[in-house]
mmCIF file of C-alpha atoms and ligand atoms in Angstrom:
data_model
loop_
_atom_site.group_PDB
_atom_site.id
_atom_site.type_symbol
_atom_site.label_atom_id
_atom_site.label_comp_id
_atom_site.label_asym_id
_atom_site.label_seq_id
_atom_site.Cartn_x
_atom_site.Cartn_y
_atom_site.Cartn_z
ATOM 1 C CA MET L 526 2.341 -31.085 -16.018
ATOM 2 C CA GLN L 527 5.345 -31.421 -12.911
ATOM 3 C CA GLN L 528 5.434 -34.672 -11.094
ATOM 4 C CA VAL L 529 4.649 -33.482 -8.017
ATOM 5 C CA LEU L 530 2.994 -36.674 -7.023
ATOM 6 C CA ALA L 531 5.226 -39.265 -8.520
ATOM 7 C CA GLY L 532 5.528 -42.348 -6.264
ATOM 8 C CA LYS L 533 2.352 -41.238 -4.561
ATOM 9 C CA VAL L 534 -0.617 -43.820 -4.305
ATOM 10 C CA GLY L 535 -4.329 -42.505 -4.223
ATOM 11 C CA LEU L 536 -7.616 -43.965 -3.989
ATOM 12 C CA VAL L 537 -10.420 -42.269 -5.877
ATOM 13 C CA PHE L 538 -14.383 -42.850 -4.730
ATOM 14 C CA GLY L 539 -16.672 -41.382 -6.979
ATOM 15 C CA VAL L 540 -16.102 -41.875 -10.889
ATOM 16 C CA ALA L 541 -19.745 -42.217 -12.441
ATOM 17 C CA ASN L 542 -18.473 -41.012 -15.945
ATOM 18 C CA LYS L 543 -16.315 -38.774 -17.526
ATOM 19 C CA ARG L 544 -18.224 -35.775 -16.509
ATOM 20 C CA SER L 545 -17.481 -36.623 -12.859
ATOM 21 C CA ILE L 546 -15.518 -34.455 -10.795
ATOM 22 C CA ALA L 547 -13.681 -37.374 -9.515
ATOM 23 C CA TRP L 548 -12.485 -38.271 -13.021
ATOM 24 C CA ALA L 549 -10.875 -34.628 -13.489
ATOM 25 C CA ILE L 550 -8.866 -34.876 -10.314
ATOM 26 C CA ALA L 551 -8.247 -38.463 -11.086
ATOM 27 C CA LYS L 552 -6.843 -37.712 -14.600
ATOM 28 C CA ALA L 553 -4.749 -34.614 -12.999
ATOM 29 C CA TRP L 554 -3.674 -36.831 -10.060
ATOM 30 C CA ALA L 555 -2.424 -39.320 -12.402
ATOM 31 C CA ALA L 556 -0.682 -36.952 -14.860
ATOM 32 C CA ALA L 557 1.311 -35.645 -11.521
ATOM 33 C CA GLY L 558 2.655 -39.152 -11.127
ATOM 34 C CA ALA L 559 0.325 -41.013 -8.705
ATOM 35 C CA ARG L 560 -0.547 -44.381 -9.117
ATOM 36 C CA LEU L 561 -4.281 -44.944 -8.622
ATOM 37 C CA ILE L 562 -7.118 -47.396 -7.428
ATOM 38 C CA PHE L 563 -10.643 -46.833 -7.746
ATOM 39 C CA ASN L 564 -14.088 -47.609 -6.571
ATOM 40 C CA TYR L 565 -17.306 -48.168 -8.443
ATOM 41 C CA GLN L 566 -20.773 -48.587 -7.081
ATOM 42 C CA GLY L 567 -22.254 -51.829 -8.001
ATOM 43 C CA GLU L 568 -22.140 -53.773 -11.083
ATOM 44 C CA ARG L 569 -24.054 -51.222 -13.219
ATOM 45 C CA LEU L 570 -21.270 -48.729 -13.136
ATOM 46 C CA LYS L 571 -18.547 -51.192 -13.311
ATOM 47 C CA GLU L 572 -18.364 -51.397 -17.252
ATOM 48 C CA ASN L 573 -18.257 -47.798 -17.268
ATOM 49 C CA VAL L 574 -15.866 -47.005 -14.919
ATOM 50 C CA GLU L 575 -13.619 -50.032 -16.107
ATOM 51 C CA GLU L 576 -13.257 -48.392 -19.867
ATOM 52 C CA LEU L 577 -12.459 -45.095 -18.471
ATOM 53 C CA VAL L 578 -9.608 -46.173 -16.070
ATOM 54 C CA ALA L 579 -8.225 -48.432 -18.983
ATOM 55 C CA GLU L 580 -6.798 -44.915 -19.795
ATOM 56 C CA PHE L 581 -4.337 -45.390 -17.219
ATOM 57 C CA GLY L 582 -3.230 -48.957 -18.389
ATOM 58 C CA GLU L 583 -5.026 -52.005 -18.509
ATOM 59 C CA LYS L 584 -3.961 -52.925 -15.315
ATOM 60 C CA THR L 585 -5.378 -50.181 -13.063
ATOM 61 C CA PRO L 586 -7.280 -51.452 -10.215
ATOM 62 C CA LEU L 587 -10.874 -50.836 -9.563
ATOM 63 C CA PHE L 588 -13.254 -52.586 -6.720
ATOM 64 C CA PRO L 589 -16.428 -52.599 -5.744
ATOM 65 C CA CYS L 590 -17.578 -50.340 -3.083
ATOM 66 C CA ASP L 591 -21.349 -48.798 -2.038
ATOM 67 C CA VAL L 592 -20.172 -46.456 1.039
ATOM 68 C CA SER L 593 -23.370 -46.901 2.751
ATOM 69 C CA ARG L 594 -22.608 -50.815 3.325
ATOM 70 C CA ASP L 595 -19.576 -51.392 6.263
ATOM 71 C CA GLU L 596 -18.944 -54.864 4.528
ATOM 72 C CA GLU L 597 -18.188 -53.170 1.148
ATOM 73 C CA ILE L 598 -15.960 -50.607 2.895
ATOM 74 C CA GLY L 599 -13.953 -53.475 4.569
ATOM 75 C CA ALA L 600 -13.670 -55.561 1.312
ATOM 76 C CA PHE L 601 -12.803 -52.338 -0.719
ATOM 77 C CA PHE L 602 -9.960 -51.931 1.700
ATOM 78 C CA GLN L 603 -9.074 -55.794 1.557
ATOM 79 C CA ASN L 604 -8.765 -55.429 -1.813
ATOM 80 C CA VAL L 605 -6.474 -52.349 -1.817
ATOM 81 C CA ARG L 606 -3.910 -54.197 0.363
ATOM 82 C CA THR L 607 -3.465 -56.888 -2.317
ATOM 83 C CA GLN L 608 -2.131 -53.934 -4.316
ATOM 84 C CA THR L 609 0.070 -51.730 -2.000
ATOM 85 C CA ASP L 610 1.012 -51.534 1.658
ATOM 86 C CA ARG L 611 0.844 -48.111 1.446
ATOM 87 C CA VAL L 612 -1.883 -45.427 0.551
ATOM 88 C CA ASP L 613 -0.979 -41.360 0.521
ATOM 89 C CA LEU L 614 -4.258 -39.839 -1.287
ATOM 90 C CA LEU L 615 -7.881 -40.497 -0.984
ATOM 91 C CA LEU L 616 -10.361 -38.411 -2.910
ATOM 92 C CA HIS L 617 -14.045 -38.522 -1.495
ATOM 93 C CA SER L 618 -16.417 -37.253 -4.271
ATOM 94 C CA ILE L 619 -19.649 -38.952 -3.396
ATOM 95 C CA ALA L 620 -22.604 -37.607 -2.793
ATOM 96 C CA PHE L 621 -26.376 -38.459 -2.722
ATOM 97 C CA ALA L 622 -30.076 -37.649 -1.521
ATOM 98 C CA PRO L 623 -33.373 -39.003 -2.544
ATOM 99 C CA ARG L 624 -34.654 -36.928 -5.784
ATOM 100 C CA GLU L 625 -37.723 -35.491 -4.063
ATOM 101 C CA ALA L 626 -35.550 -34.040 -0.962
ATOM 102 C CA LEU L 627 -33.944 -31.990 -3.608
ATOM 103 C CA GLU L 628 -37.165 -30.576 -5.213
ATOM 104 C CA GLY L 629 -39.799 -29.383 -2.754
ATOM 105 C CA ASP L 630 -39.253 -27.562 0.538
ATOM 106 C CA PHE L 631 -36.438 -28.277 3.116
ATOM 107 C CA ILE L 632 -39.000 -28.633 5.550
ATOM 108 C CA SER L 633 -40.782 -31.693 3.960
ATOM 109 C CA THR L 634 -37.477 -33.628 4.234
ATOM 110 C CA THR L 635 -38.443 -37.080 5.682
ATOM 111 C CA ARG L 636 -36.148 -38.821 8.505
ATOM 112 C CA GLU L 637 -35.260 -41.465 5.893
ATOM 113 C CA ALA L 638 -33.974 -39.126 3.094
ATOM 114 C CA PHE L 639 -31.922 -37.089 6.002
ATOM 115 C CA ARG L 640 -30.613 -40.030 6.739
ATOM 116 C CA ILE L 641 -29.378 -41.329 3.682
ATOM 117 C CA ALA L 642 -28.290 -38.151 2.438
ATOM 118 C CA HIS L 643 -25.881 -37.762 5.764
ATOM 119 C CA GLU L 644 -24.667 -41.233 5.634
ATOM 120 C CA VAL L 645 -23.666 -41.638 2.148
ATOM 121 C CA SER L 646 -22.856 -37.807 1.768
ATOM 122 C CA ALA L 647 -20.617 -37.228 5.101
ATOM 123 C CA TYR L 648 -20.442 -40.179 7.360
ATOM 124 C CA SER L 649 -18.934 -41.958 4.635
ATOM 125 C CA LEU L 650 -15.838 -39.668 4.552
ATOM 126 C CA VAL L 651 -15.428 -40.835 8.604
ATOM 127 C CA ALA L 652 -15.593 -44.454 7.816
ATOM 128 C CA LEU L 653 -13.137 -44.304 4.731
ATOM 129 C CA ALA L 654 -10.509 -42.066 6.355
ATOM 130 C CA ARG L 655 -10.875 -44.777 9.523
ATOM 131 C CA GLU L 656 -9.848 -47.669 6.984
ATOM 132 C CA ALA L 657 -7.200 -45.674 4.940
ATOM 133 C CA ALA L 658 -5.462 -44.050 7.980
ATOM 134 C CA PRO L 659 -3.725 -46.938 8.813
ATOM 135 C CA LEU L 660 -2.096 -47.430 5.259
ATOM 136 C CA MET L 661 -0.889 -43.653 5.152
ATOM 137 C CA THR L 662 2.425 -44.773 6.813
ATOM 138 C CA GLU L 663 4.111 -41.605 5.260
ATOM 139 C CA GLY L 664 1.326 -39.313 6.126
ATOM 140 C CA GLY L 665 -1.561 -38.562 3.789
ATOM 141 C CA SER L 666 -4.072 -36.097 2.042
ATOM 142 C CA ILE L 667 -7.590 -36.601 2.292
ATOM 143 C CA ILE L 668 -9.476 -34.443 -0.122
ATOM 144 C CA ALA L 669 -13.513 -34.264 0.012
ATOM 145 C CA MET L 670 -15.841 -32.273 -2.376
ATOM 146 C CA THR L 671 -18.405 -29.801 -1.043
ATOM 147 C CA TYR L 672 -20.469 -26.955 -2.017
ATOM 148 C CA TYR L 673 -21.420 -23.653 -0.779
ATOM 149 C CA GLY L 674 -25.025 -24.867 0.023
ATOM 150 C CA SER L 675 -23.269 -26.137 3.340
ATOM 151 C CA GLU L 676 -23.083 -22.407 4.653
ATOM 152 C CA LYS L 677 -25.810 -20.537 2.991
ATOM 153 C CA VAL L 678 -29.308 -20.948 2.025
ATOM 154 C CA VAL L 679 -29.211 -22.309 -1.994
ATOM 155 C CA PRO L 680 -32.722 -22.958 -2.992
ATOM 156 C CA HIS L 681 -33.591 -26.660 -3.914
ATOM 157 C CA TYR L 682 -30.110 -28.141 -2.433
ATOM 158 C CA ASN L 683 -32.280 -28.613 0.656
ATOM 159 C CA VAL L 684 -30.917 -31.591 2.926
ATOM 160 C CA MET L 685 -27.816 -31.917 0.697
ATOM 161 C CA GLY L 686 -26.759 -28.652 1.918
ATOM 162 C CA VAL L 687 -27.187 -29.824 5.435
ATOM 163 C CA ALA L 688 -25.074 -33.110 4.708
ATOM 164 C CA LYS L 689 -22.424 -30.950 3.279
ATOM 165 C CA ALA L 690 -22.457 -29.020 6.494
ATOM 166 C CA SER L 691 -21.696 -32.085 8.200
ATOM 167 C CA LEU L 692 -19.152 -33.246 5.599
ATOM 168 C CA GLU L 693 -16.872 -30.097 6.116
ATOM 169 C CA ALA L 694 -17.218 -30.302 10.076
ATOM 170 C CA SER L 695 -16.311 -33.993 9.664
ATOM 171 C CA ALA L 696 -13.242 -32.802 7.843
ATOM 172 C CA ARG L 697 -12.136 -30.428 10.246
ATOM 173 C CA TYR L 698 -12.285 -33.271 13.282
ATOM 174 C CA LEU L 699 -10.793 -35.553 11.227
ATOM 175 C CA ALA L 700 -7.792 -33.272 10.628
ATOM 176 C CA TYR L 701 -7.573 -32.656 14.144
ATOM 177 C CA ASP L 702 -7.667 -36.607 14.761
ATOM 178 C CA LEU L 703 -5.354 -37.536 12.059
ATOM 179 C CA GLY L 704 -3.083 -34.376 12.114
ATOM 180 C CA PRO L 705 -0.218 -36.226 14.414
ATOM 181 C CA LYS L 706 -0.018 -38.700 11.816
ATOM 182 C CA ASN L 707 0.693 -36.116 9.571
ATOM 183 C CA ILE L 708 -2.335 -36.980 7.449
ATOM 184 C CA ARG L 709 -4.141 -33.709 6.026
ATOM 185 C CA VAL L 710 -7.987 -33.497 5.234
ATOM 186 C CA ASN L 711 -9.339 -30.944 3.464
ATOM 187 C CA CYS L 712 -12.318 -29.850 1.599
ATOM 188 C CA ILE L 713 -12.653 -28.554 -1.951
ATOM 189 C CA SER L 714 -15.882 -26.153 -2.642
ATOM 190 C CA ALA L 715 -16.574 -26.385 -6.614
ATOM 191 C CA GLY L 716 -19.020 -23.846 -8.076
ATOM 192 C CA PRO L 717 -21.757 -25.571 -10.286
ATOM 193 C CA VAL L 718 -20.251 -28.271 -12.656
ATOM 194 C CA GLN L 719 -22.594 -30.241 -14.957
ATOM 195 C CA THR L 720 -22.395 -33.636 -13.647
ATOM 196 C CA LEU L 721 -24.934 -36.750 -13.373
ATOM 197 C CA ALA L 722 -25.341 -35.623 -9.804
ATOM 198 C CA ALA L 723 -25.874 -32.031 -10.474
ATOM 199 C CA ARG L 724 -28.649 -32.818 -12.857
ATOM 200 C CA GLY L 725 -30.664 -34.048 -9.803
ATOM 201 C CA ILE L 726 -30.763 -30.824 -8.414
ATOM 202 C CA SER L 727 -33.716 -28.765 -9.909
ATOM 203 C CA GLY L 728 -32.785 -25.206 -10.950
ATOM 204 C CA PHE L 729 -29.521 -26.267 -11.654
ATOM 205 C CA THR L 730 -29.147 -24.411 -15.091
ATOM 206 C CA SER L 731 -30.360 -21.411 -13.299
ATOM 207 C CA MET L 732 -27.588 -21.646 -10.697
ATOM 208 C CA LEU L 733 -24.821 -21.744 -13.470
ATOM 209 C CA LYS L 734 -26.443 -18.563 -14.940
ATOM 210 C CA HIS L 735 -26.348 -17.258 -11.460
ATOM 211 C CA TYR L 736 -22.562 -17.639 -10.991
ATOM 212 C CA GLN L 737 -21.900 -16.105 -14.512
ATOM 213 C CA GLU L 738 -23.937 -12.705 -13.423
ATOM 214 C CA ARG L 739 -22.984 -12.325 -9.905
ATOM 215 C CA ALA L 740 -19.191 -14.341 -9.696
ATOM 216 C CA PRO L 741 -16.300 -12.123 -9.550
ATOM 217 C CA LEU L 742 -14.598 -13.841 -12.437
ATOM 218 C CA LYS L 743 -18.304 -13.935 -14.249
ATOM 219 C CA ARG L 744 -18.396 -17.888 -14.350
ATOM 220 C CA SER L 745 -18.257 -20.864 -11.911
ATOM 221 C CA CYS L 746 -15.315 -23.447 -12.514
ATOM 222 C CA ASP L 747 -14.215 -26.055 -14.853
ATOM 223 C CA PRO L 748 -13.493 -29.696 -14.342
ATOM 224 C CA ALA L 749 -9.750 -29.162 -14.950
ATOM 225 C CA GLU L 750 -9.308 -26.215 -12.395
ATOM 226 C CA LEU L 751 -10.839 -28.514 -9.905
ATOM 227 C CA GLY L 752 -8.332 -31.281 -10.689
ATOM 228 C CA ALA L 753 -5.374 -28.694 -10.350
ATOM 229 C CA ALA L 754 -6.688 -27.732 -6.957
ATOM 230 C CA GLY L 755 -6.647 -31.256 -6.115
ATOM 231 C CA VAL L 756 -3.005 -31.966 -7.163
ATOM 232 C CA PHE L 757 -2.305 -28.727 -5.064
ATOM 233 C CA LEU L 758 -3.769 -30.294 -1.937
ATOM 234 C CA ALA L 759 -2.392 -33.789 -2.379
ATOM 235 C CA SER L 760 1.123 -32.265 -2.851
ATOM 236 C CA ASP L 761 3.972 -30.876 -0.566
ATOM 237 C CA GLY L 762 2.906 -27.387 -1.451
ATOM 238 C CA ALA L 763 -0.011 -28.131 1.019
ATOM 239 C CA ALA L 764 2.051 -29.222 3.519
ATOM 240 C CA ALA L 765 0.900 -27.036 6.063
ATOM 241 C CA ILE L 766 -3.136 -26.799 5.142
ATOM 242 C CA THR L 767 -5.464 -28.978 7.067
ATOM 243 C CA GLY L 768 -9.216 -28.988 7.947
ATOM 244 C CA GLN L 769 -9.888 -26.011 5.634
ATOM 245 C CA VAL L 770 -12.257 -25.831 2.923
ATOM 246 C CA ILE L 771 -10.893 -24.138 -0.467
ATOM 247 C CA TYR L 772 -13.082 -22.516 -2.902
ATOM 248 C CA VAL L 773 -12.784 -22.957 -6.554
ATOM 249 C CA ASP L 774 -16.051 -21.213 -7.551
ATOM 250 C CA GLY L 775 -15.064 -18.010 -9.661
ATOM 251 C CA GLY L 776 -14.913 -16.171 -6.200
ATOM 252 C CA TYR L 777 -18.848 -16.493 -5.754
ATOM 253 C CA GLN L 778 -18.375 -17.433 -2.277
ATOM 254 C CA ILE L 779 -17.072 -13.851 -1.140
ATOM 255 C CA MET L 780 -20.176 -11.942 -2.266
ATOM 256 C CA GLY L 781 -22.636 -10.402 -0.071
ATOM 257 C CA MET L 782 -24.783 -9.149 -2.890
HETATM 258 P P1 NAP W 1008 -21.482 -37.669 -10.166
HETATM 259 O O1 NAP W 1008 -20.567 -37.817 -11.185
HETATM 260 O O2 NAP W 1008 -22.364 -38.056 -10.332
HETATM 261 O O3 NAP W 1008 -20.583 -38.195 -8.920
HETATM 262 C C1 NAP W 1008 -21.120 -38.718 -7.778
HETATM 263 C C2 NAP W 1008 -20.827 -39.784 -7.243
HETATM 264 O O4 NAP W 1008 -21.145 -40.195 -6.020
HETATM 265 C C3 NAP W 1008 -20.946 -41.040 -8.548
HETATM 266 O O5 NAP W 1008 -19.842 -41.883 -8.680
HETATM 267 C C4 NAP W 1008 -22.215 -41.826 -7.481
HETATM 268 O O6 NAP W 1008 -22.236 -43.287 -8.004
HETATM 269 C C5 NAP W 1008 -21.602 -41.828 -6.149
HETATM 270 N N1 NAP W 1008 -22.521 -42.260 -5.091
HETATM 271 C C6 NAP W 1008 -23.728 -42.334 -4.667
HETATM 272 N N2 NAP W 1008 -23.939 -42.583 -3.995
HETATM 273 C C7 NAP W 1008 -22.788 -43.848 -3.522
HETATM 274 C C8 NAP W 1008 -22.680 -44.769 -2.701
HETATM 275 N N3 NAP W 1008 -23.610 -45.495 -1.751
HETATM 276 N N4 NAP W 1008 -21.524 -45.784 -2.483
HETATM 277 C C9 NAP W 1008 -20.916 -45.125 -3.385
HETATM 278 N N5 NAP W 1008 -20.518 -44.317 -4.585
HETATM 279 C C10 NAP W 1008 -21.698 -43.541 -4.480
HETATM 280 O O7 NAP W 1008 -21.253 -36.176 -9.521
HETATM 281 P P2 NAP W 1008 -20.387 -35.122 -9.163
HETATM 282 O O8 NAP W 1008 -20.940 -33.519 -9.510
HETATM 283 O O9 NAP W 1008 -19.020 -35.102 -9.714
HETATM 284 O O10 NAP W 1008 -20.173 -35.165 -7.705
HETATM 285 C C11 NAP W 1008 -18.723 -35.750 -6.886
HETATM 286 C C12 NAP W 1008 -19.110 -34.329 -5.754
HETATM 287 O O11 NAP W 1008 -18.914 -33.255 -6.109
HETATM 288 C C13 NAP W 1008 -20.270 -34.805 -4.904
HETATM 289 O O12 NAP W 1008 -19.873 -34.761 -3.275
HETATM 290 C C14 NAP W 1008 -20.610 -33.508 -5.093
HETATM 291 O O13 NAP W 1008 -21.607 -33.217 -4.032
HETATM 292 C C15 NAP W 1008 -19.786 -32.571 -5.058
HETATM 293 N N6 NAP W 1008 -20.005 -31.430 -5.895
HETATM 294 C C16 NAP W 1008 -20.538 -31.000 -6.921
HETATM 295 C C17 NAP W 1008 -20.998 -30.124 -7.674
HETATM 296 C C18 NAP W 1008 -21.589 -29.919 -9.347
HETATM 297 O O14 NAP W 1008 -21.734 -28.866 -9.475
HETATM 298 N N7 NAP W 1008 -21.468 -30.953 -9.874
HETATM 299 C C19 NAP W 1008 -20.406 -28.661 -6.895
HETATM 300 C C20 NAP W 1008 -19.966 -28.915 -5.772
HETATM 301 C C21 NAP W 1008 -19.659 -30.035 -5.286
HETATM 302 P P3 NAP W 1008 -23.799 -43.749 -8.627
HETATM 303 O O15 NAP W 1008 -23.811 -42.637 -10.101
HETATM 304 O O16 NAP W 1008 -23.892 -45.021 -8.636
HETATM 305 O O17 NAP W 1008 -24.810 -43.208 -7.974
#
């Protein structure tokens, strides 16, 4: 791959395992020349992520960060400052909602499930952008992963769809705030991909099948294609693109029927 991100430093949030979308985008960013720093959520995942990132050299930094805790976000960025005084890229590939909220009817969503889903999946983008922006001294690109359930009803996606709507709107407001600093903020709306998070959504397999039947390209997307879209949005090729939701979904989003 052409080294379009040579010399760039990127922060990657959301690698849980090798199927994670964050991992696909991290691999593509690294292949395009970026140097990366990773988070992991809690000791449970540390070893997993450590093993994966060793692929980029043993010294690839990774630090703990549960995005629902302000003190962990603060500590993460202090750790980042020990490694670099400039950051160019940030990937937000994080979402969570209590399992029961993704099974029944949306109307049954509890106050607590609503709060957790929004805090982890949407507010965290604002909190991370606020910490990253002062380090983006030469401009930057922030990318968040989203899904079509933000704009249309996807049965079972429930409160996560509402949280994704909040994430996409947050990306637009952040794009406005950070535009004068030449920091761009965009979302990639991925079609269904088999990952750990996807397994939590009931009826996920039938979602995939639905895309194979209805999407113009007769399929969803594969992780490498999300990686390539991530490189594009991070690169100078996307220098005038901000506040957008880019669909990498086999074209499904254009269909009315
Ligand atoms: P994944 O591999 O399970 O990634 C989700 C990540 O979020 C995990 O690393 C998870 O860590 C992390 N996370 C959850 N709560 C967190 C917290 N409090 N602090 C820090 N990290 C936390 O699944 P994925 O499918 O790649 O999901 C990545 C993003 O893509 C999500 O925003 C998802 O909504 C979006 N997306 C996925 C699809 C799809 O079909 N898979 C489609 C469109 C968009 P733990 O494992 O420790 O919880």
